[in-house]
CSV table of C-alpha atoms in Angstrom, one decimal:
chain,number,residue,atom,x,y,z
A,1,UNK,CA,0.0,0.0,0.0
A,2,UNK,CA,1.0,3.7,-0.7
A,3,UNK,CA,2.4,5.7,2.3
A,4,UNK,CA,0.6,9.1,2.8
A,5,UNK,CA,1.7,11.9,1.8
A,6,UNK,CA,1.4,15.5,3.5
A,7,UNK,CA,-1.3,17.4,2.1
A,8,UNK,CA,-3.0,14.2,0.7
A,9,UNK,CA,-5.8,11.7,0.9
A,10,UNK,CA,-5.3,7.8,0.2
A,11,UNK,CA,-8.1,6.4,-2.0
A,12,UNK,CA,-8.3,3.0,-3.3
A,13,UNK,CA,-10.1,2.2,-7.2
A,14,UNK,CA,-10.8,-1.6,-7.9
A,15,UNK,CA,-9.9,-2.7,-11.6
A,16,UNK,CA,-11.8,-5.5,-13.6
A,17,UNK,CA,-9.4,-7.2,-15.0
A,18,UNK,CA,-8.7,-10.3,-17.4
A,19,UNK,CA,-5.8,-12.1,-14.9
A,20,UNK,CA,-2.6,-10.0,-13.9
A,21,UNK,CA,-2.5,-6.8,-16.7
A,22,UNK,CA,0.8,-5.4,-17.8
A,23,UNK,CA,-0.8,-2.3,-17.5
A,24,UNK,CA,-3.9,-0.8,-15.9
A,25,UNK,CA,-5.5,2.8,-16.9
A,26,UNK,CA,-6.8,4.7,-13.5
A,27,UNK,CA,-9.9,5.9,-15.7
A,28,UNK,CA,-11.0,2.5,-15.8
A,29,UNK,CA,-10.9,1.7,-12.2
A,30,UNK,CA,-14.2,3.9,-10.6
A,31,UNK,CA,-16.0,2.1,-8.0
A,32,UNK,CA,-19.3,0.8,-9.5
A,33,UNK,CA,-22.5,1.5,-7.0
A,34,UNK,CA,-25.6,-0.6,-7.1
A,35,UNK,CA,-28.5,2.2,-8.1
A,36,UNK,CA,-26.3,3.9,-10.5
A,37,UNK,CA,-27.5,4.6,-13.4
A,38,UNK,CA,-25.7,2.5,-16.2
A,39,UNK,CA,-23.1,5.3,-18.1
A,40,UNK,CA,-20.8,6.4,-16.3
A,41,UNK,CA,-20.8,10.0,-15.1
A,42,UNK,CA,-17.9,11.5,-17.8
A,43,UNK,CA,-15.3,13.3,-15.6
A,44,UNK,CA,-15.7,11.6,-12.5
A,45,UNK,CA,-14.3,8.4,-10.7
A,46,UNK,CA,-14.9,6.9,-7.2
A,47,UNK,CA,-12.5,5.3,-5.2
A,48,UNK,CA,-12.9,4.0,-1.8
A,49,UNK,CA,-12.4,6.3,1.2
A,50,UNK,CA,-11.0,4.8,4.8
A,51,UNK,CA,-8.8,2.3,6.1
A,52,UNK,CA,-12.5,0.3,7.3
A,53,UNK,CA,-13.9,0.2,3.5
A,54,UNK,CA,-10.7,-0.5,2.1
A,55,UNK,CA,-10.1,-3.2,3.9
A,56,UNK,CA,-14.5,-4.3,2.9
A,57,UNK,CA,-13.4,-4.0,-0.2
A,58,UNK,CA,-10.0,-6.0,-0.4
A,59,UNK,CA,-12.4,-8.9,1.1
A,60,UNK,CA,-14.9,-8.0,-1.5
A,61,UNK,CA,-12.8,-8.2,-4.3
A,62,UNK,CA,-10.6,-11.5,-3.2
A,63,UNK,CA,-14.3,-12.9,-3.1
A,64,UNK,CA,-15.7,-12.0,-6.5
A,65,UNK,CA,-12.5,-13.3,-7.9
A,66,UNK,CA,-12.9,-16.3,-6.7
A,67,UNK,CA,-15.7,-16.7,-7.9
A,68,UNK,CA,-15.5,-15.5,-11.1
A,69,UNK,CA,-12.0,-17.1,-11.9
A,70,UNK,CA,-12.9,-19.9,-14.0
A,71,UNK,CA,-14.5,-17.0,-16.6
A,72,UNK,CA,-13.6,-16.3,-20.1
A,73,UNK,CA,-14.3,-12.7,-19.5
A,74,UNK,CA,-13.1,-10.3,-16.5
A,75,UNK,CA,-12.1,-12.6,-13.9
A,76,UNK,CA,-10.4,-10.9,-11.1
A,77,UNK,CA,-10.4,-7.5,-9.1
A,78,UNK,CA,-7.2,-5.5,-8.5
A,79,UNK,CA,-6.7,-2.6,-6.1
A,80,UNK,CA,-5.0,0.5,-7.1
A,81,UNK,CA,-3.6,2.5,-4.2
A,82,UNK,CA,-3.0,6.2,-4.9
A,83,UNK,CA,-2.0,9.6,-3.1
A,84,UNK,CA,-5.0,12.4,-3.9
A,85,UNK,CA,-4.0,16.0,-3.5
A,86,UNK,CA,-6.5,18.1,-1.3
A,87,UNK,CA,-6.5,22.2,-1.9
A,88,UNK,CA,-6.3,23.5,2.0
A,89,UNK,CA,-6.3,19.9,3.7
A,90,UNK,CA,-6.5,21.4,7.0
A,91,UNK,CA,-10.0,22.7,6.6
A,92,UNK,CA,-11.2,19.0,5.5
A,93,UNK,CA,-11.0,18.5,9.4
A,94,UNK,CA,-13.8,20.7,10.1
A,95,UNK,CA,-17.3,20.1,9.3
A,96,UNK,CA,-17.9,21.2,5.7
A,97,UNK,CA,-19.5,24.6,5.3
A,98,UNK,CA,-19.7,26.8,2.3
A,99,UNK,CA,-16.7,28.8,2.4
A,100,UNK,CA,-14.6,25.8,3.2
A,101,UNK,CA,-16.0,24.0,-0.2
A,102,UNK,CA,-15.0,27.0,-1.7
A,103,UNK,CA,-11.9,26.5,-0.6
A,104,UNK,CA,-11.2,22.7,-0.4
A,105,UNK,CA,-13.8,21.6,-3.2
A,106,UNK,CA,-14.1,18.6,-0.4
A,107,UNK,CA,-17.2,17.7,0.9
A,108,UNK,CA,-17.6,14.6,3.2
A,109,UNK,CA,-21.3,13.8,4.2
A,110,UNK,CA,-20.2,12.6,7.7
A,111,UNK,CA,-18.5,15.7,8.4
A,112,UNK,CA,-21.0,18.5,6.8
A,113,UNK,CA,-22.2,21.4,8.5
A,114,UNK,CA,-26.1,21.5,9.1
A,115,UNK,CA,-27.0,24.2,6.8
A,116,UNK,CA,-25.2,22.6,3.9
A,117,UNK,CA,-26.7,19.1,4.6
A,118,UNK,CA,-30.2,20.2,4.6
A,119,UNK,CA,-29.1,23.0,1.6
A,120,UNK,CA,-28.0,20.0,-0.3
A,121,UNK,CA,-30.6,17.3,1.1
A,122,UNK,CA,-33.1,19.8,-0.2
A,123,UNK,CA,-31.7,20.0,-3.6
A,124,UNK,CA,-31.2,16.1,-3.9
A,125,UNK,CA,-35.3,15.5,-2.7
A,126,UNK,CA,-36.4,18.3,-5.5
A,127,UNK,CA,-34.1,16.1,-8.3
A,128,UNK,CA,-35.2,13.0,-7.0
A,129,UNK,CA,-39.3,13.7,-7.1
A,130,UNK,CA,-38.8,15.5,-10.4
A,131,UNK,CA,-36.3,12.9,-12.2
A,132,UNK,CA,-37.9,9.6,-10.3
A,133,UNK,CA,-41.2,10.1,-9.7
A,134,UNK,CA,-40.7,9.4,-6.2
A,135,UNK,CA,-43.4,10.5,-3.8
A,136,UNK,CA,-41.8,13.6,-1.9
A,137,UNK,CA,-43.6,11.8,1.0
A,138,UNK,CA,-41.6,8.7,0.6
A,139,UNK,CA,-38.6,10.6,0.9
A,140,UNK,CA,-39.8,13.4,3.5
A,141,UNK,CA,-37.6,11.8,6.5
A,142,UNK,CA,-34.6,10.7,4.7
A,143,UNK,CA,-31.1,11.9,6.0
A,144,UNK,CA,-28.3,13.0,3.4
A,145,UNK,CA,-26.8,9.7,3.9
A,146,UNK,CA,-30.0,7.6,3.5
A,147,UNK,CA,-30.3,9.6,0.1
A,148,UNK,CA,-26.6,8.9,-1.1
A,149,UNK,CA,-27.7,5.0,-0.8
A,150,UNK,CA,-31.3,5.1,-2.9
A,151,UNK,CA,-30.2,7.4,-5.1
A,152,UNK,CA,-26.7,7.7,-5.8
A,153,UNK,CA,-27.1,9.2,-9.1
A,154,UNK,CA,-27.4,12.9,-7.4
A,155,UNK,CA,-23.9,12.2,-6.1
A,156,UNK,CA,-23.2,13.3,-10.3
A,157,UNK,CA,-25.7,15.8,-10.6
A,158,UNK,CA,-24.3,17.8,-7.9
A,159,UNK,CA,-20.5,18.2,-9.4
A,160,UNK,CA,-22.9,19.3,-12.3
A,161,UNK,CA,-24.3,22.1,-10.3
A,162,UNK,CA,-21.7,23.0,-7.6
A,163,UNK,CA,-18.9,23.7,-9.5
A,164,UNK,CA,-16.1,24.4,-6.6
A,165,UNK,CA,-17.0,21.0,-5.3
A,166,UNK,CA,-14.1,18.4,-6.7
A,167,UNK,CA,-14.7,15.5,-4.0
A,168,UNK,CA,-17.6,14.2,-2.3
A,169,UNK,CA,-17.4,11.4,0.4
A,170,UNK,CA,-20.2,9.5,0.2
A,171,UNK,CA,-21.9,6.1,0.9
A,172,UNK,CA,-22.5,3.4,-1.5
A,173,UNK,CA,-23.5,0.3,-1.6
A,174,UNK,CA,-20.6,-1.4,-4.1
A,175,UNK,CA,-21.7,-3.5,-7.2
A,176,UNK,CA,-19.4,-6.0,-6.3
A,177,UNK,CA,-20.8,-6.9,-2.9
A,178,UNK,CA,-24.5,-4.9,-2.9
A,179,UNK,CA,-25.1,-6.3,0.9
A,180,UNK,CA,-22.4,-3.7,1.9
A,181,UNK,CA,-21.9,-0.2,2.7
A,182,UNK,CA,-18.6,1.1,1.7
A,183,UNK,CA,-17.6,5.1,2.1
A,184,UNK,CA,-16.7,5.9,-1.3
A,185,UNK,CA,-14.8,9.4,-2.6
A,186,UNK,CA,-16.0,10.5,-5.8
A,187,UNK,CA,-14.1,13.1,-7.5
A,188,UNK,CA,-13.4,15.2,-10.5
A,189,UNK,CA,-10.9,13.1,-12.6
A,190,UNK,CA,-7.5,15.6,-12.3
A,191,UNK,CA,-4.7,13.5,-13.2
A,192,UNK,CA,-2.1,16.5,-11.5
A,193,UNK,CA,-3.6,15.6,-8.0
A,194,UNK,CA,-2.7,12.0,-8.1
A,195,UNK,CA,0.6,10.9,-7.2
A,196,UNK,CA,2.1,7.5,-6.2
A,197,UNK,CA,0.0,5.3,-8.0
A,198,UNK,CA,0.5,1.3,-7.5
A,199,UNK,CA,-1.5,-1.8,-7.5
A,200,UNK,CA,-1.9,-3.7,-4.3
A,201,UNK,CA,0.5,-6.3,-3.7
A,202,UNK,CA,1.6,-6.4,-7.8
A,203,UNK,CA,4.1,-3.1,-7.8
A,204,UNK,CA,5.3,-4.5,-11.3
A,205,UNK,CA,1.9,-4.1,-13.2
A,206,UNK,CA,2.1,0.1,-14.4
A,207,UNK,CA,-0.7,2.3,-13.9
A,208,UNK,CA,-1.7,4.4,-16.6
A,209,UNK,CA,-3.2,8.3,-15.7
């Protein structure tokens, strides 16, 4: 695994593979989500966020490929460590608040100020009755993070209308194991913030930004 840098976040992005690769490209490694919509959001990628999930997802992964070995297709997961650069990393300490987004373009729903939770909760519930057809009703007593798990879709839609926002830390429940919640970063894909790059336990196989 990478060491940490100063100034910087370690994610981890699970690659689909066919067996060991000679090389792997980092755009092709974003953390599928069960209730995602089926094209990927151009621009973006999700990674997985905390020592806790990583280690979900290292399980996870060592368990679909096992299972899926004996395919002619895709038949094992790899981990890709990697270094992520935050603007102003101090402030991503503090409970997110709109000058610090402005500032950090980091935004962790477990560490969000009220009035930008229920400033963004609100946004998500309007998005979701228009764009779903859900009953506002249905959806009247759902937290932020209850939200991020039903519809994980507005995760996109909100780098697509908060513009200073480059990372959100979110919940998901992975494609690869749907049972699970992992805490998942999704950013906007900025090859000049990612540094140190490598894939778990294979150091040989080169990863392409």
């Amino acid at each position: 695994m990478v060491a940490k840098q100063r100034d910087m976040v370690q994610l981890s992005f699970l690659a689909h593979t066919r067996d060991v690769p000679e090389r792997i490209r980092l755009r092709d490694c974003g953390l599928g989500f069960a209730g995602q919509s089926s094209e990927r959001s151009a621009g973006l990628i999700t990674g997985v966020y905390g020592a806790s999930a990583k280690q979900a997802a290292l399980v996870a992964a060592a368990r679909w490929t096992q299972e899926h070995q004996r395919a002619a297709g895709l038949n094992r997961v790899l981990m890709v460590d990697l270094n992520y650069r935050v603007d102003n990393f101090h402030l991503t300490r503090e409970q997110a608040r709109r000058d610090t987004v402005q500032e950090t373009g980091w935004i962790h729903f477990d560490r969000i100020g009220a009035a930008l939770r229920d400033e963004l909760r609100d946004q998500w519930v309007e998005w979701i009755v228009r764009d779903t057809g859900t009953r506002r009703a249905a959806v009247a007593d759902d937290s932020l993070v209850d939200l991020a798990l039903k519809f994980p879709d507005c995760v996109a839609k909100t780098f697509q209308h908060e513009k200073a926002v480059r990372c959100i830390v979110h919940p998901v429940n992975p494609a690869i194991d749907p049972s699970i919640v992992l805490w998942a970063a999704t950013l906007r894909y900025d090859k000049k913030r990612f540094e140190d790059a490598s894939v778990r336990f294979l150091p040989h196989v080169q990863i392409q930004l």
